[in-house]
Short mmCIF file of C-alpha atoms in Angstrom, two decimals:
data_model
loop_
_atom_site.label_atom_id
_atom_site.label_comp_id
_atom_site.label_asym_id
_atom_site.label_seq_id
_atom_site.Cartn_x
_atom_site.Cartn_y
_atom_site.Cartn_z
CA UNK C 1 88.19 74.38 90.81
CA UNK C 2 91.01 75.73 88.68
CA UNK C 3 94.43 75.67 90.29
CA UNK C 4 97.75 77.00 89.01
CA UNK C 5 101.25 76.02 90.11
CA UNK C 6 104.50 77.73 89.16
CA UNK C 7 107.76 75.83 88.81
CA UNK C 8 111.33 76.62 87.82
CA UNK C 9 114.78 77.50 89.15
CA UNK C 10 114.91 79.60 92.28
CA UNK C 11 118.30 81.07 91.41
CA UNK C 12 119.35 82.64 88.12
CA UNK C 13 122.66 84.31 87.29
CA UNK C 14 122.71 87.91 86.04
CA UNK C 15 122.51 88.22 82.24
CA UNK C 16 121.11 84.69 81.93
CA UNK C 17 117.50 83.83 81.03
CA UNK C 18 114.81 83.18 83.61
CA UNK C 19 112.43 80.35 82.66
CA UNK C 20 109.28 79.40 84.56
CA UNK C 21 106.34 77.11 83.86
CA UNK C 22 102.78 77.28 85.14
CA UNK C 23 100.80 74.04 85.27
CA UNK C 24 97.02 74.33 85.20
CA UNK C 25 94.72 71.79 86.84
CA UNK C 26 90.95 71.72 87.01
CA UNK C 27 90.75 73.82 83.86
CA UNK C 28 92.12 73.97 80.33
CA UNK C 29 94.61 76.26 78.65
CA UNK C 30 92.62 75.50 75.49
CA UNK C 31 89.73 77.53 76.86
CA UNK C 32 88.70 80.33 74.57
CA UNK C 33 87.29 82.17 77.56
CA UNK C 34 90.52 83.11 79.28
CA UNK C 35 94.00 84.55 79.03
CA UNK C 36 96.87 83.07 81.01
CA UNK C 37 99.17 85.63 82.64
CA UNK C 38 102.44 86.20 84.48
CA UNK C 39 102.99 88.83 87.19
CA UNK C 40 105.87 89.53 89.52
CA UNK C 41 106.42 91.23 92.87
CA UNK C 42 109.89 92.35 94.03
CA UNK C 43 110.52 92.06 97.77
CA UNK C 44 108.52 94.67 99.66
CA UNK C 45 107.10 96.16 96.46
CA UNK C 46 103.93 96.06 94.41
CA UNK C 47 102.62 93.89 91.61
CA UNK C 48 103.69 94.18 87.98
CA UNK C 49 101.92 92.55 85.03
CA UNK C 50 104.47 90.90 82.73
CA UNK C 51 102.29 89.54 79.96
CA UNK C 52 99.38 87.33 78.92
CA UNK C 53 98.77 84.59 76.36
CA UNK C 54 95.64 83.23 74.71
CA UNK C 55 95.14 79.57 73.80
CA UNK C 56 95.95 80.29 70.14
CA UNK C 57 99.38 81.63 71.10
CA UNK C 58 98.61 85.32 70.69
CA UNK C 59 100.34 87.42 73.33
CA UNK C 60 100.32 90.81 75.02
CA UNK C 61 103.37 92.04 76.89
CA UNK C 62 104.21 94.88 79.25
CA UNK C 63 105.97 97.40 76.96
CA UNK C 64 108.73 97.86 79.54
CA UNK C 65 109.67 94.18 79.19
CA UNK C 66 108.52 93.37 75.66
CA UNK C 67 111.99 93.20 74.11
CA UNK C 68 113.11 90.49 76.57
CA UNK C 69 109.96 88.46 77.25
CA UNK C 70 108.44 85.43 75.59
CA UNK C 71 105.32 83.70 76.90
CA UNK C 72 104.28 80.42 75.28
CA UNK C 73 101.50 77.88 75.80
CA UNK C 74 101.50 74.09 75.50
CA UNK C 75 97.88 73.05 75.48
CA UNK C 76 98.81 69.35 75.26
CA UNK C 77 100.49 69.62 78.66
CA UNK C 78 98.04 72.21 80.00
CA UNK C 79 100.97 74.50 80.76
CA UNK C 80 102.18 77.95 79.84
CA UNK C 81 105.67 79.33 80.25
CA UNK C 82 107.63 82.52 80.79
CA UNK C 83 111.09 83.28 79.46
CA UNK C 84 112.77 86.53 80.46
CA UNK C 85 116.16 87.13 78.91
CA UNK C 86 119.18 89.01 80.28
CA UNK C 87 117.92 89.37 83.85
CA UNK C 88 119.43 91.69 86.45
CA UNK C 89 119.46 91.64 90.23
CA UNK C 90 116.58 94.12 90.20
CA UNK C 91 114.39 91.36 88.78
CA UNK C 92 114.62 89.31 91.94
CA UNK C 93 110.97 88.77 92.79
CA UNK C 94 108.14 86.38 93.47
CA UNK C 95 106.71 85.39 90.10
CA UNK C 96 103.01 84.52 89.89
CA UNK C 97 100.89 82.96 87.18
CA UNK C 98 97.16 83.62 86.97
CA UNK C 99 94.11 83.35 84.74
CA UNK C 100 91.94 86.23 83.56
CA UNK C 101 88.89 86.46 81.33
CA UNK C 102 89.32 87.11 77.62
CA UNK C 103 88.72 90.73 76.68
CA UNK C 104 89.86 94.10 77.93
CA UNK C 105 87.03 94.58 80.37
CA UNK C 106 85.92 91.14 81.40
CA UNK C 107 87.15 90.56 84.92
CA UNK C 108 90.17 90.32 87.18
CA UNK C 109 93.02 87.88 87.65
CA UNK C 110 91.62 84.78 89.33
CA UNK C 111 92.87 82.37 90.45
CA UNK C 112 96.57 82.91 91.14
CA UNK C 113 99.30 80.39 91.68
CA UNK C 114 101.05 80.39 95.04
CA UNK C 115 104.06 82.13 93.51
CA UNK C 116 107.69 81.12 93.10
CA UNK C 117 110.59 83.13 94.43
CA UNK C 118 113.37 83.80 91.94
CA UNK C 119 116.66 85.32 93.04
CA UNK C 120 119.02 86.81 90.47
CA UNK C 121 122.53 86.56 91.82
CA UNK C 122 125.94 85.27 90.84
CA UNK F 1 105.62 105.05 89.55
CA UNK F 2 102.36 103.11 89.15
CA UNK F 3 99.77 104.02 86.55
CA UNK F 4 97.09 103.76 89.25
CA UNK F 5 97.72 105.74 92.45
CA UNK F 6 96.84 104.40 95.91
CA UNK F 7 97.71 105.74 99.36
CA UNK F 8 100.66 103.78 100.80
CA UNK F 9 98.85 103.08 104.05
CA UNK F 10 95.55 103.37 105.89
CA UNK F 11 94.55 102.30 109.37
CA UNK F 12 91.49 101.83 111.51
CA UNK F 13 90.30 100.34 114.75
CA UNK F 14 88.29 97.12 114.90
CA UNK F 15 84.68 97.72 113.93
CA UNK F 16 85.43 100.92 112.05
CA UNK F 17 85.03 101.67 108.35
CA UNK F 18 88.00 102.44 106.12
CA UNK F 19 88.27 103.33 102.46
CA UNK F 20 91.13 102.91 100.02
CA UNK F 21 91.24 105.11 96.94
CA UNK F 22 92.59 104.29 93.50
CA UNK F 23 93.15 107.20 91.14
CA UNK F 24 93.70 106.69 87.43
CA UNK F 25 93.32 108.69 84.25
CA UNK F 26 91.43 109.01 81.00
CA UNK F 27 93.29 106.03 79.52
CA UNK F 28 92.22 103.54 82.17
CA UNK F 29 89.51 104.08 84.82
CA UNK F 30 88.24 107.20 83.08
CA UNK F 31 87.94 105.28 79.81
CA UNK F 32 85.29 103.09 81.42
CA UNK F 33 87.57 100.13 82.02
CA UNK F 34 86.57 98.12 85.06
CA UNK F 35 88.48 98.23 88.34
CA UNK F 36 89.29 95.09 90.28
CA UNK F 37 90.65 94.81 93.83
CA UNK F 38 92.92 92.23 95.41
CA UNK F 39 93.75 91.37 99.00
CA UNK F 40 97.23 90.04 99.75
CA UNK F 41 97.68 88.60 103.22
CA UNK F 42 101.29 88.43 104.47
CA UNK F 43 103.31 85.77 102.67
CA UNK F 44 100.50 84.73 100.35
CA UNK F 45 99.42 85.26 96.76
CA UNK F 46 96.93 88.02 95.93
CA UNK F 47 93.27 87.06 96.04
CA UNK F 48 90.53 88.63 93.93
CA UNK F 49 88.33 90.63 96.29
CA UNK F 50 86.16 92.80 94.02
CA UNK F 51 85.72 92.50 90.25
CA UNK F 52 83.95 94.68 87.74
CA UNK F 53 84.03 97.69 90.10
CA UNK F 54 81.39 96.44 92.54
CA UNK F 55 81.07 92.65 92.40
CA UNK F 56 82.21 90.23 95.09
CA UNK F 57 83.36 86.72 94.20
CA UNK F 58 81.67 83.92 96.09
CA UNK F 59 82.97 83.70 99.64
CA UNK F 60 84.01 87.35 100.02
CA UNK F 61 82.14 88.94 102.96
CA UNK F 62 79.75 91.78 102.21
CA UNK F 63 81.85 93.96 104.53
CA UNK F 64 83.93 94.60 101.40
CA UNK F 65 82.46 96.85 98.70
CA UNK F 66 83.72 98.70 95.67
CA UNK F 67 82.70 101.81 93.81
CA UNK F 68 83.87 103.81 90.82
CA UNK F 69 83.36 107.38 89.66
CA UNK F 70 85.10 109.25 86.89
CA UNK F 71 88.81 108.48 86.95
CA UNK F 72 88.80 107.01 90.47
CA UNK F 73 87.62 103.97 92.37
CA UNK F 74 87.36 103.08 96.04
CA UNK F 75 87.35 100.00 98.20
CA UNK F 76 85.40 100.23 101.46
CA UNK F 77 85.74 97.85 104.37
CA UNK F 78 83.17 98.06 107.16
CA UNK F 79 83.23 96.34 110.53
CA UNK F 80 87.03 96.15 110.39
CA UNK F 81 88.52 92.92 111.74
CA UNK F 82 92.07 92.00 112.69
CA UNK F 83 92.14 89.46 109.85
CA UNK F 84 91.63 92.28 107.33
CA UNK F 85 95.18 93.51 107.94
CA UNK F 86 96.79 93.04 104.53
CA UNK F 87 97.96 94.80 101.39
CA UNK F 88 95.25 95.84 98.92
CA UNK F 89 95.78 96.47 95.21
CA UNK F 90 93.55 97.98 92.56
CA UNK F 91 93.90 96.91 88.93
CA UNK F 92 92.46 97.97 85.58
CA UNK F 93 93.13 97.99 81.85
CA UNK F 94 95.08 100.87 80.30
CA UNK F 95 94.85 101.79 76.63
CA UNK F 96 98.01 103.91 76.52
CA UNK F 97 101.58 102.77 75.83
CA UNK F 98 102.33 102.53 79.55
CA UNK F 99 101.02 98.98 79.63
CA UNK F 100 97.90 96.97 79.13
CA UNK F 101 96.83 95.46 82.44
CA UNK F 102 98.00 97.74 85.24
CA UNK F 103 98.08 97.69 89.05
CA UNK F 104 98.08 100.34 91.71
CA UNK F 105 101.09 100.57 93.99
CA UNK F 106 99.25 98.91 96.85
CA UNK F 107 97.92 100.06 100.22
CA UNK F 108 98.90 98.55 103.55
CA UNK F 109 95.90 98.31 105.88
CA UNK F 110 96.76 98.26 109.56
CA UNK F 111 94.10 97.29 112.10
CA UNK F 112 94.94 99.19 115.28
#
C-alpha cells in the first residue's frame, strides 16, 4: 500500500526557511488521480492544511500562507517538498504529508505520513 | 477560528453512543462539498475514518458512522470502547477565500 515519510531538519531558526521532503513508496507522484499535500499541527492544537500539488506541478495554497509557501514535486524521485519562508516560533508544529484524490469533492486525505516535528527557535 | 466548528470535547461511558457535530456554512458543507472525518490517537498521525459523508474505509468498524444535512455533519460512535478515546476532526472543501481544504478545530473524546 502507499506509504509516505517526511524528512527534514527538526530545528529551524526564526526568519529562516523551513524545508521538508515527503518520500512516497508503494505509489507514484506521477499519478493523475491524486494531489499530494502538506498539513501541520501546532502542539496541543488542531490541523491546518498548508497546500497541495498535482503531478504536473500545479499548486493550491492556504491563502494565509500563500505569500511564503512553495510546494514542488520531483516525480523522478517520487518525492514532493515544502518550503516555508521567514518562519516564526508560532510555526513550531508537527508537519504531515498526505495524499488526497484529485478534485474538490473526491475524498479525504489518506494515507498520512507519520509526521515530523519542527521547532522554530534560536 | 476554524472554518468548520466542532465541540471541543465530548464524553461517554463504555457501550454508550456519542455524536460529534461539525457545523459549516454555505461555502463548504452547505455547498454540497463532502465531509470527511479523521481519528487521531495520542501521539499518532490522523487516520481517515469516514469519507464522502457516510463511507467507511476498509478496516474501520461499523460502530463509526457519518451523516450530513444542510450545513452540518455528524460522526456517531456506538458501543463506545476505551480504544476510541482520541481526537476527531471533520474536514471539507471551502469555496471562499478562507482556504480550500479546511478542517474543524477537533473534538476530544473521553471514554469515562
